[in-house]
Amino acid sequence: MASFQTLPGFREFYPDAFAQRAHIFRLWRQAAHAHGFAEYDAPVLEPLDLYRAKSGDEIEAQLFNFVDKGGREVALRPEMTPTVCRLVGEKANALKRPIKWFSIAEFYRYERMQKGRGRCFTQFNADIFAEPGIEAETELISLLVQCMTGFGLSAEDFTVRLSDRNLWFFFLEAIGMDDARARVILGAVDRYEKIGDDAFKDYVSQFGPLDPAVKSQVLAFQSIRSLQALEQMLAPLGGEKLMARVEEWRRLLANLEAMGIGEFVSVDLGVVRGLAYYTGFVFEAFDRKGELRALAGGGRYDNLVGKLGYAELPAVGFAIGDMTFALLLEQRGLTPPLVQAPDVYVVIGGPKERLSALGDIRALRAAGYRVDFSLRDLAFGKQFKAAAESGARLALIYGSDELAKGVVKIRNLTERSEREVAKAGLLEDVRSYFGG
Ligand code: HAM
């Protein structure tokens, strides 16, 4: 075996795997277009500073970064959000609002390897800029749901857990946490589901022992799973700001119900998101069985465009990763079928007949049909075998008899019937067969 192996965490796509992933991208793209999003792309390599202190410590520690030959500190992009903020920030005044954009692109994070996590993966990102209201969240959650249901996944397969960093900060302030403490507590809540009490170690090492009363309030808040429970928890804290926020919650949930996608969304204050820039509603999609890591994540980040040095612009968005998503489809038996078969397989008698066939092959391909044929002169038997194996519906036969008569023989490979058509009318005939 040769000694050049794929780097750990990087993937190769042989044609079958590629076709399956391409099908996923096709349906995601369709869902984005159906929601009125426009596609963009941007560089894979970015200035390191774009991520420093913007994405959060976890992503910063996972960067693939180096110094380029011009002495610049650069990094392979670990996520799209800072980049898309730059694109929008640069041209904010020239862009038609609201700005609804999506992309399908590859990202790089030096992660510990586990099921559904790699060091190079693809995300579908969708973001809305310049819309401060919950209509933007509604639109994005609708798109996220369609990206899943388009494949046949139902509310029994996945759920979108909806939470709120804004409320979390209100709550932590109300129970006496300053901003620095609140941020470390949110980090702990983010990890609590995975590692339990160890999640609070960072807090203890920075600020000393955590008051048990505070801890139990934090744990009670993170276990909220309904709007009613949320209202009950917040009622004693009172305050106009809090009540206005609860009203936003009601409106968002009413919107989602009205869209008919309420069943896909669950109130869940246990989600806080690891990335540093979120400011409001946040959400993550998970498989219902809880066997896989997050399928998608996102939320509102109203300060990031401003933090990059541009005029402030409200923003909300999410990303779905392709790896966990493909695993979920596989588990549910919903992996897309491979449609790689040609429409037509051309069987050629010899060198003279090949010259007669080549022009027709080109004309059929130009008309949009998938056409395949043997690149070498082979015995008829071998070519018919290849035609049958290819999955093509029609075989076109160019033998010496046909050439002499100016006809092409068409064999219907599913019905096993045969007939001859005038070579001049071949395209029309094939078209009528495929109903084009
Ligand atoms: P994120 O939660 O870091 O959010 O990633 C979103 C999704 O990308 C995850 O739910 C997961 O499916 C996939 N993903 C992340 N890391 C890996 C990995 N190492 N291997 C495989 N899949 C992975 C963001 O990236 C935000 N920028 C999303 C966003 C867009 N927020 C606003 N707009």
Short mmCIF file of C-alpha atoms and ligand atoms in Angstrom, two decimals:
data_model
loop_
_atom_site.label_atom_id
_atom_site.label_comp_id
_atom_site.label_asym_id
_atom_site.label_seq_id
_atom_site.Cartn_x
_atom_site.Cartn_y
_atom_site.Cartn_z
CA MET A 1 0.00 0.00 0.00
CA ALA A 2 1.26 3.47 -0.84
CA SER A 3 2.18 5.56 2.17
CA PHE A 4 0.10 8.67 1.48
CA GLN A 5 -2.95 8.40 3.68
CA THR A 6 -5.81 10.86 4.02
CA LEU A 7 -5.19 13.11 7.02
CA PRO A 8 -7.18 12.15 10.14
CA GLY A 9 -10.63 13.73 10.11
CA PHE A 10 -10.60 14.49 6.37
CA ARG A 11 -12.92 12.76 3.94
CA GLU A 12 -12.76 11.60 0.35
CA PHE A 13 -15.84 11.29 -1.80
CA TYR A 14 -15.83 8.42 -4.30
CA PRO A 15 -18.57 8.92 -6.91
CA ASP A 16 -21.38 7.08 -5.05
CA ALA A 17 -20.73 9.01 -1.83
CA PHE A 18 -20.37 12.20 -3.83
CA ALA A 19 -23.73 11.64 -5.55
CA GLN A 20 -25.42 11.13 -2.19
CA ARG A 21 -23.97 14.30 -0.74
CA ALA A 22 -24.81 16.22 -3.93
CA HIS A 23 -28.43 15.13 -3.55
CA ILE A 24 -28.48 16.51 0.01
CA PHE A 25 -27.06 19.82 -1.22
CA ARG A 26 -29.63 19.93 -4.04
CA LEU A 27 -32.58 19.69 -1.63
CA TRP A 28 -31.04 22.21 0.81
CA ARG A 29 -30.51 24.63 -2.09
CA GLN A 30 -34.11 24.12 -3.23
CA ALA A 31 -35.42 24.85 0.29
CA ALA A 32 -33.31 28.05 0.45
CA HIS A 33 -34.58 29.22 -2.94
CA ALA A 34 -38.16 28.45 -1.90
CA HIS A 35 -37.62 30.79 1.09
CA GLY A 36 -36.16 33.58 -1.08
CA PHE A 37 -32.51 33.25 -0.02
CA ALA A 38 -29.68 34.13 -2.43
CA GLU A 39 -26.47 32.08 -2.60
CA TYR A 40 -22.95 33.49 -1.98
CA ASP A 41 -19.44 32.15 -1.35
CA ALA A 42 -16.22 33.52 0.13
CA PRO A 43 -12.56 32.53 0.70
CA VAL A 44 -11.56 29.37 2.54
CA LEU A 45 -8.47 31.10 3.96
CA GLU A 46 -9.05 34.18 6.13
CA PRO A 47 -7.04 36.51 8.39
CA LEU A 48 -6.64 34.84 11.79
CA ASP A 49 -7.95 37.97 13.52
CA LEU A 50 -11.39 37.43 12.01
CA TYR A 51 -11.88 34.57 14.50
CA ARG A 52 -9.82 35.77 17.47
CA ALA A 53 -12.20 36.80 20.24
CA LYS A 54 -15.15 36.70 17.83
CA SER A 55 -16.06 33.05 17.54
CA GLY A 56 -15.20 32.09 21.13
CA ASP A 57 -12.40 30.18 22.87
CA GLU A 58 -13.54 26.72 21.79
CA ILE A 59 -13.35 27.45 18.07
CA GLU A 60 -10.16 29.50 18.47
CA ALA A 61 -8.45 26.49 20.05
CA GLN A 62 -9.52 24.34 17.08
CA LEU A 63 -8.22 26.58 14.29
CA PHE A 64 -6.02 25.31 11.49
CA ASN A 65 -3.80 28.41 11.40
CA PHE A 66 -0.34 29.28 10.05
CA VAL A 67 1.80 32.16 8.84
CA ASP A 68 1.69 32.52 5.05
CA LYS A 69 4.72 33.32 2.84
CA GLY A 70 3.92 37.03 3.13
CA GLY A 71 4.12 36.85 6.95
CA ARG A 72 0.34 37.09 7.44
CA GLU A 73 -1.36 35.13 10.21
CA VAL A 74 -4.10 33.17 8.49
CA ALA A 75 -6.62 30.41 9.30
CA LEU A 76 -8.75 27.98 7.35
CA ARG A 77 -12.32 29.06 8.05
CA PRO A 78 -13.90 27.16 10.98
CA GLU A 79 -17.33 28.73 10.33
CA MET A 80 -18.99 31.18 7.95
CA THR A 81 -20.55 33.69 10.34
CA PRO A 82 -17.67 36.23 10.75
CA THR A 83 -17.02 36.06 6.99
CA VAL A 84 -20.62 36.66 5.97
CA CYS A 85 -20.73 39.59 8.43
CA ARG A 86 -17.74 41.10 6.64
CA LEU A 87 -19.35 40.62 3.21
CA VAL A 88 -22.57 42.23 4.35
CA GLY A 89 -20.84 44.93 6.44
CA GLU A 90 -18.71 46.03 3.45
CA LYS A 91 -21.71 46.67 1.23
CA ALA A 92 -24.48 47.14 3.77
CA ASN A 93 -25.85 50.30 2.18
CA ALA A 94 -25.93 48.91 -1.34
CA LEU A 95 -27.75 45.67 -0.48
CA LYS A 96 -31.50 45.26 -0.77
CA ARG A 97 -33.04 44.57 2.65
CA PRO A 98 -33.76 42.32 4.35
CA ILE A 99 -30.60 40.53 3.28
CA LYS A 100 -31.40 36.80 3.07
CA TRP A 101 -28.33 34.81 2.09
CA PHE A 102 -27.22 31.16 2.12
CA SER A 103 -24.12 29.15 1.25
CA ILE A 104 -22.95 25.55 1.10
CA ALA A 105 -19.27 25.42 1.96
CA GLU A 106 -16.47 23.45 3.60
CA PHE A 107 -15.06 24.26 7.06
CA TYR A 108 -12.06 23.16 9.10
CA ARG A 109 -11.78 22.57 12.85
CA TYR A 110 -9.04 20.61 14.59
CA GLU A 111 -11.52 18.61 16.72
CA ARG A 112 -11.14 15.45 18.72
CA MET A 113 -12.51 12.79 16.40
CA GLN A 114 -15.84 11.16 17.20
CA LYS A 115 -18.92 9.90 15.38
CA GLY A 116 -20.42 12.65 13.27
CA ARG A 117 -17.48 15.02 13.88
CA GLY A 118 -14.57 15.53 11.55
CA ARG A 119 -11.83 18.07 10.95
CA CYS A 120 -13.25 19.03 7.59
CA PHE A 121 -17.02 19.17 7.09
CA THR A 122 -19.62 20.99 5.07
CA GLN A 123 -22.27 23.36 6.39
CA PHE A 124 -25.36 24.84 4.86
CA ASN A 125 -25.48 28.38 6.33
CA ALA A 126 -28.52 30.66 6.12
CA ASP A 127 -28.62 34.14 7.60
CA ILE A 128 -30.89 37.17 7.60
CA PHE A 129 -29.46 40.65 8.15
CA ALA A 130 -31.24 43.96 8.87
CA GLU A 131 -34.36 42.42 10.43
CA PRO A 132 -34.49 42.91 14.22
CA GLY A 133 -37.90 41.28 14.77
CA ILE A 134 -38.88 37.67 15.38
CA GLU A 135 -40.14 37.41 11.79
CA ALA A 136 -36.49 36.68 10.89
CA GLU A 137 -36.32 33.83 13.43
CA THR A 138 -39.61 32.47 12.07
CA GLU A 139 -38.28 32.49 8.52
CA LEU A 140 -35.04 30.74 9.50
CA ILE A 141 -36.66 28.05 11.64
CA SER A 142 -39.06 27.41 8.76
CA LEU A 143 -36.11 26.99 6.41
CA LEU A 144 -34.30 24.71 8.87
CA VAL A 145 -37.41 22.52 9.20
CA GLN A 146 -37.81 22.28 5.41
CA CYS A 147 -34.14 21.31 5.05
CA MET A 148 -34.97 18.27 7.20
CA THR A 149 -38.52 17.39 6.13
CA GLY A 150 -37.54 17.60 2.43
CA PHE A 151 -35.89 14.20 2.96
CA GLY A 152 -38.88 12.60 4.67
CA LEU A 153 -37.74 13.28 8.26
CA SER A 154 -40.66 13.96 10.60
CA ALA A 155 -41.23 15.49 14.04
CA GLU A 156 -40.58 12.00 15.40
CA ASP A 157 -37.07 12.08 13.97
CA PHE A 158 -35.79 15.50 15.01
CA THR A 159 -36.62 18.54 17.09
CA VAL A 160 -35.49 22.16 17.10
CA ARG A 161 -34.70 23.15 20.68
CA LEU A 162 -35.41 26.84 21.15
CA SER A 163 -33.79 28.94 23.85
CA ASP A 164 -32.78 32.53 24.57
CA ARG A 165 -29.39 33.97 25.54
CA ASN A 166 -31.10 37.28 26.18
CA LEU A 167 -33.32 35.77 28.89
CA TRP A 168 -30.39 33.84 30.28
CA PHE A 169 -28.46 37.08 30.80
CA PHE A 170 -31.52 38.79 32.36
CA PHE A 171 -31.97 35.85 34.68
CA LEU A 172 -28.31 35.58 35.70
CA GLU A 173 -28.17 39.32 36.36
CA ALA A 174 -31.32 39.06 38.46
CA ILE A 175 -29.71 36.37 40.63
CA GLY A 176 -26.62 38.51 41.14
CA MET A 177 -24.14 37.40 38.46
CA ASP A 178 -22.04 40.10 36.77
CA ASP A 179 -21.26 39.82 33.02
CA ALA A 180 -17.97 37.92 33.45
CA ARG A 181 -19.57 35.38 35.80
CA ALA A 182 -22.65 35.07 33.61
CA ARG A 183 -20.50 34.17 30.59
CA VAL A 184 -18.65 31.42 32.45
CA ILE A 185 -21.96 30.08 33.81
CA LEU A 186 -23.37 29.95 30.26
CA GLY A 187 -20.28 28.01 29.18
CA ALA A 188 -21.02 25.54 31.99
CA VAL A 189 -24.68 25.21 30.98
CA ASP A 190 -23.53 24.51 27.40
CA ARG A 191 -21.44 21.56 28.60
CA TYR A 192 -23.70 20.41 31.47
CA GLU A 193 -25.68 17.91 29.39
CA LYS A 194 -22.51 16.17 28.27
CA ILE A 195 -20.34 16.20 31.40
CA GLY A 196 -22.63 17.06 34.34
CA ASP A 197 -21.24 18.84 37.40
CA ASP A 198 -17.69 18.97 35.98
CA ALA A 199 -19.01 21.72 33.72
CA PHE A 200 -18.83 24.15 36.67
CA LYS A 201 -15.08 23.55 37.25
CA ASP A 202 -14.12 26.60 35.16
CA TYR A 203 -16.33 28.80 37.31
CA VAL A 204 -14.79 27.49 40.52
CA SER A 205 -11.23 27.99 39.26
CA GLN A 206 -11.96 31.59 38.20
CA PHE A 207 -14.33 32.85 40.87
CA GLY A 208 -14.10 30.41 43.76
CA PRO A 209 -16.86 28.09 45.05
CA LEU A 210 -20.26 28.44 43.41
CA ASP A 211 -23.03 29.27 45.89
CA PRO A 212 -25.25 26.13 46.01
CA ALA A 213 -28.38 28.32 45.92
CA VAL A 214 -27.15 29.95 42.68
CA LYS A 215 -26.27 26.59 41.21
CA SER A 216 -29.70 25.14 41.93
CA GLN A 217 -31.38 28.21 40.38
CA VAL A 218 -29.19 27.86 37.27
CA LEU A 219 -30.04 24.16 37.02
CA ALA A 220 -33.75 24.91 37.49
CA PHE A 221 -33.63 27.52 34.72
CA GLN A 222 -31.81 25.21 32.31
CA SER A 223 -34.40 22.49 32.89
CA ILE A 224 -37.28 24.71 31.64
CA ARG A 225 -39.10 22.90 28.83
CA SER A 226 -42.27 24.96 28.23
CA LEU A 227 -43.40 28.55 27.86
CA GLN A 228 -45.61 28.11 30.92
CA ALA A 229 -42.68 26.98 33.08
CA LEU A 230 -40.66 29.90 31.75
CA GLU A 231 -43.39 32.37 32.68
CA GLN A 232 -43.66 30.88 36.16
CA MET A 233 -39.93 31.08 36.74
CA LEU A 234 -39.73 34.70 35.60
CA ALA A 235 -42.91 35.99 37.27
CA PRO A 236 -41.30 36.70 40.67
CA LEU A 237 -38.46 38.60 38.96
CA GLY A 238 -40.99 40.93 37.29
CA GLY A 239 -39.80 43.97 35.33
CA GLU A 240 -40.93 45.47 32.04
CA LYS A 241 -37.94 44.25 30.08
CA LEU A 242 -38.54 40.66 31.11
CA MET A 243 -42.25 40.77 30.37
CA ALA A 244 -41.61 42.33 26.94
CA ARG A 245 -39.22 39.49 26.22
CA VAL A 246 -41.77 36.87 27.25
CA GLU A 247 -44.18 38.55 24.83
CA GLU A 248 -41.60 38.09 22.04
CA TRP A 249 -41.54 34.39 22.93
CA ARG A 250 -45.31 34.16 22.66
CA ARG A 251 -45.27 35.88 19.27
CA LEU A 252 -42.51 33.67 17.92
CA LEU A 253 -44.23 30.46 19.07
CA ALA A 254 -47.55 31.71 17.63
CA ASN A 255 -45.84 32.39 14.29
CA LEU A 256 -44.36 28.90 14.21
CA GLU A 257 -47.75 27.36 15.06
CA ALA A 258 -49.41 29.43 12.33
CA MET A 259 -46.85 28.14 9.84
CA GLY A 260 -47.75 24.60 10.83
CA ILE A 261 -44.27 23.82 12.16
CA GLY A 262 -44.96 24.12 15.90
CA GLU A 263 -44.60 20.37 16.35
CA PHE A 264 -40.95 20.57 15.26
CA VAL A 265 -39.98 23.13 17.90
CA SER A 266 -39.53 22.59 21.64
CA VAL A 267 -38.92 25.24 24.28
CA ASP A 268 -35.66 24.20 25.93
CA LEU A 269 -33.57 26.53 28.08
CA GLY A 270 -30.88 23.85 28.27
CA VAL A 271 -29.51 25.15 24.95
CA VAL A 272 -27.21 28.19 25.21
CA ARG A 273 -24.78 27.65 22.25
CA GLY A 274 -21.00 27.52 22.62
CA LEU A 275 -20.22 30.39 20.24
CA ALA A 276 -19.59 33.74 21.87
CA TYR A 277 -21.49 36.13 19.60
CA TYR A 278 -25.14 35.14 20.15
CA THR A 279 -27.35 37.79 21.72
CA GLY A 280 -30.98 36.59 21.61
CA PHE A 281 -32.98 33.54 20.55
CA VAL A 282 -30.76 30.52 19.95
CA PHE A 283 -31.71 27.10 18.63
CA GLU A 284 -30.21 23.70 17.94
CA ALA A 285 -31.65 20.75 16.03
CA PHE A 286 -31.17 17.25 17.45
CA ASP A 287 -32.31 13.76 16.56
CA ARG A 288 -35.20 12.75 18.85
CA LYS A 289 -33.46 9.60 20.02
CA GLY A 290 -30.60 11.74 21.32
CA GLU A 291 -28.01 9.41 19.81
CA LEU A 292 -26.25 11.90 17.58
CA ARG A 293 -24.49 15.20 18.17
CA ALA A 294 -26.22 18.40 17.06
CA LEU A 295 -27.59 18.44 13.51
CA ALA A 296 -27.75 22.22 13.28
CA GLY A 297 -27.30 25.31 15.39
CA GLY A 298 -27.86 29.03 15.20
CA GLY A 299 -29.39 32.12 16.67
CA ARG A 300 -29.43 35.90 16.76
CA TYR A 301 -26.15 37.82 16.81
CA ASP A 302 -26.97 41.52 16.62
CA ASN A 303 -23.49 42.81 17.58
CA LEU A 304 -21.09 40.89 15.36
CA VAL A 305 -21.23 43.12 12.25
CA GLY A 306 -20.54 46.12 14.51
CA LYS A 307 -17.71 44.28 16.32
CA LEU A 308 -15.98 43.77 12.97
CA GLY A 309 -15.86 47.55 12.57
CA TYR A 310 -18.94 48.16 10.42
CA ALA A 311 -22.20 49.94 11.21
CA GLU A 312 -24.31 47.77 13.56
CA LEU A 313 -26.71 45.46 11.74
CA PRO A 314 -29.08 42.98 13.37
CA ALA A 315 -28.53 39.41 12.25
CA VAL A 316 -29.80 35.90 12.81
CA GLY A 317 -28.84 32.63 11.17
CA PHE A 318 -28.02 28.95 11.50
CA ALA A 319 -25.88 26.20 10.00
CA ILE A 320 -26.63 22.53 9.34
CA GLY A 321 -23.65 20.18 9.16
CA ASP A 322 -23.58 17.43 6.52
CA MET A 323 -22.01 14.71 8.69
CA THR A 324 -24.59 14.21 11.46
CA PHE A 325 -27.33 14.84 8.92
CA ALA A 326 -26.11 12.01 6.65
CA LEU A 327 -25.88 9.70 9.69
CA LEU A 328 -29.49 10.48 10.65
CA LEU A 329 -30.73 9.81 7.11
CA GLU A 330 -28.85 6.50 7.15
CA GLN A 331 -30.30 5.50 10.53
CA ARG A 332 -33.83 6.22 9.31
CA GLY A 333 -33.32 4.45 5.96
CA LEU A 334 -33.80 7.72 4.09
CA THR A 335 -30.45 7.86 2.31
CA PRO A 336 -31.24 9.14 -1.16
CA PRO A 337 -31.19 6.57 -3.99
CA LEU A 338 -28.34 6.88 -6.43
CA VAL A 339 -29.57 8.00 -9.81
CA GLN A 340 -26.48 7.64 -11.93
CA ALA A 341 -27.91 5.52 -14.76
CA PRO A 342 -27.68 6.87 -18.29
CA ASP A 343 -30.92 7.34 -20.22
CA VAL A 344 -29.49 5.77 -23.33
CA TYR A 345 -26.69 3.27 -23.98
CA VAL A 346 -25.34 3.20 -27.52
CA VAL A 347 -24.16 -0.15 -28.90
CA ILE A 348 -21.73 0.19 -31.82
CA GLY A 349 -20.82 -2.49 -34.41
CA GLY A 350 -17.31 -1.29 -35.34
CA PRO A 351 -15.15 1.66 -36.45
CA LYS A 352 -17.37 2.61 -39.41
CA GLU A 353 -20.56 2.47 -37.37
CA ARG A 354 -18.83 4.49 -34.62
CA LEU A 355 -18.44 7.38 -37.06
CA SER A 356 -22.17 7.15 -37.80
CA ALA A 357 -23.08 7.06 -34.09
CA LEU A 358 -20.86 9.88 -32.74
CA GLY A 359 -22.90 12.73 -34.25
CA ASP A 360 -26.17 11.30 -32.86
CA ILE A 361 -24.56 10.84 -29.44
CA ARG A 362 -23.55 14.49 -29.38
CA ALA A 363 -27.03 15.63 -30.51
CA LEU A 364 -28.76 13.55 -27.81
CA ARG A 365 -26.40 14.86 -25.13
CA ALA A 366 -26.93 18.44 -26.31
CA ALA A 367 -30.68 17.81 -25.95
CA GLY A 368 -30.09 16.92 -22.28
CA TYR A 369 -30.08 13.10 -22.32
CA ARG A 370 -27.50 11.10 -20.41
CA VAL A 371 -25.77 9.00 -23.04
CA ASP A 372 -23.06 6.40 -22.51
CA PHE A 373 -21.27 3.96 -24.82
CA SER A 374 -18.13 1.83 -24.97
CA LEU A 375 -15.00 3.81 -25.80
CA ARG A 376 -13.52 0.68 -27.37
CA ASP A 377 -14.78 -1.60 -30.12
CA LEU A 378 -16.17 -4.59 -28.25
CA ALA A 379 -18.24 -7.62 -29.28
CA PHE A 380 -22.02 -6.94 -29.32
CA GLY A 381 -22.59 -9.35 -26.44
CA LYS A 382 -20.26 -7.43 -24.13
CA GLN A 383 -21.87 -4.13 -25.07
CA PHE A 384 -25.40 -5.45 -24.41
CA LYS A 385 -24.24 -6.70 -21.05
CA ALA A 386 -22.80 -3.26 -20.25
CA ALA A 387 -26.05 -1.62 -21.45
CA ALA A 388 -28.13 -3.83 -19.14
CA GLU A 389 -25.79 -3.23 -16.19
CA SER A 390 -25.78 0.54 -16.73
CA GLY A 391 -29.47 0.80 -15.87
CA ALA A 392 -30.24 2.67 -19.11
CA ARG A 393 -33.82 2.47 -20.34
CA LEU A 394 -32.98 2.44 -24.05
CA ALA A 395 -30.19 0.88 -26.11
CA LEU A 396 -29.51 2.36 -29.56
CA ILE A 397 -27.94 -0.15 -31.92
CA TYR A 398 -25.64 0.93 -34.75
CA GLY A 399 -24.83 -2.27 -36.68
CA SER A 400 -23.71 -2.63 -40.30
CA ASP A 401 -27.26 -3.59 -41.44
CA GLU A 402 -28.71 -0.49 -39.79
CA LEU A 403 -26.00 1.68 -41.30
CA ALA A 404 -26.80 0.33 -44.78
CA LYS A 405 -30.53 1.02 -44.34
CA GLY A 406 -30.09 4.51 -42.79
CA VAL A 407 -31.87 3.41 -39.59
CA VAL A 408 -31.08 2.97 -35.90
CA LYS A 409 -32.48 0.07 -33.92
CA ILE A 410 -34.00 1.08 -30.58
CA ARG A 411 -34.23 -1.57 -27.92
CA ASN A 412 -36.43 -0.86 -24.93
CA LEU A 413 -34.40 -2.48 -22.14
CA THR A 414 -37.25 -2.66 -19.66
CA GLU A 415 -39.87 -4.11 -22.01
CA ARG A 416 -37.28 -5.96 -24.13
CA SER A 417 -38.98 -4.78 -27.36
CA GLU A 418 -37.17 -3.55 -30.46
CA ARG A 419 -37.95 -1.37 -33.44
CA GLU A 420 -36.18 0.56 -36.16
CA VAL A 421 -36.39 4.31 -36.70
CA ALA A 422 -35.02 6.48 -39.48
CA LYS A 423 -31.67 7.91 -38.37
CA ALA A 424 -32.82 11.41 -39.36
CA GLY A 425 -35.77 11.26 -36.92
CA LEU A 426 -33.85 9.68 -34.00
CA LEU A 427 -33.87 12.66 -31.63
CA GLU A 428 -37.64 13.15 -32.03
CA ASP A 429 -38.23 9.49 -31.40
CA VAL A 430 -36.10 9.38 -28.24
CA ARG A 431 -37.83 12.53 -27.05
CA SER A 432 -41.29 11.01 -27.48
CA TYR A 433 -40.14 7.96 -25.52
CA PHE A 434 -38.96 10.03 -22.55
CA GLY A 435 -41.98 12.29 -22.83
CA GLY A 436 -39.85 15.45 -23.41
P1 HAM B 1 -21.98 25.34 15.12
O1 HAM B 1 -22.97 24.88 16.13
O2 HAM B 1 -20.55 25.44 15.54
O3 HAM B 1 -22.53 26.73 14.57
O4 HAM B 1 -22.07 24.38 13.86
C1 HAM B 1 -23.29 24.12 13.21
C2 HAM B 1 -23.35 22.66 12.79
O5 HAM B 1 -22.19 22.33 12.01
C3 HAM B 1 -23.32 21.67 13.95
O6 HAM B 1 -24.62 21.49 14.48
C4 HAM B 1 -22.80 20.42 13.27
O7 HAM B 1 -23.84 19.75 12.55
C5 HAM B 1 -21.83 20.98 12.25
N1 HAM B 1 -20.45 20.89 12.76
C6 HAM B 1 -19.79 21.76 13.56
N2 HAM B 1 -18.55 21.32 13.83
C7 HAM B 1 -18.40 20.14 13.20
C8 HAM B 1 -17.35 19.17 13.06
N3 HAM B 1 -16.17 19.35 13.64
N4 HAM B 1 -17.60 18.05 12.32
C9 HAM B 1 -18.79 17.87 11.71
N5 HAM B 1 -19.81 18.74 11.79
C10 HAM B 1 -19.62 19.86 12.52
C11 HAM B 1 -21.85 27.52 13.68
O8 HAM B 1 -20.92 27.15 13.04
C12 HAM B 1 -22.48 28.88 13.48
N6 HAM B 1 -21.55 29.68 12.68
C13 HAM B 1 -23.83 28.73 12.81
C14 HAM B 1 -24.49 30.05 12.52
C15 HAM B 1 -24.75 30.57 11.28
N7 HAM B 1 -24.91 30.93 13.42
C16 HAM B 1 -25.42 31.98 12.78
N8 HAM B 1 -25.33 31.78 11.49
#
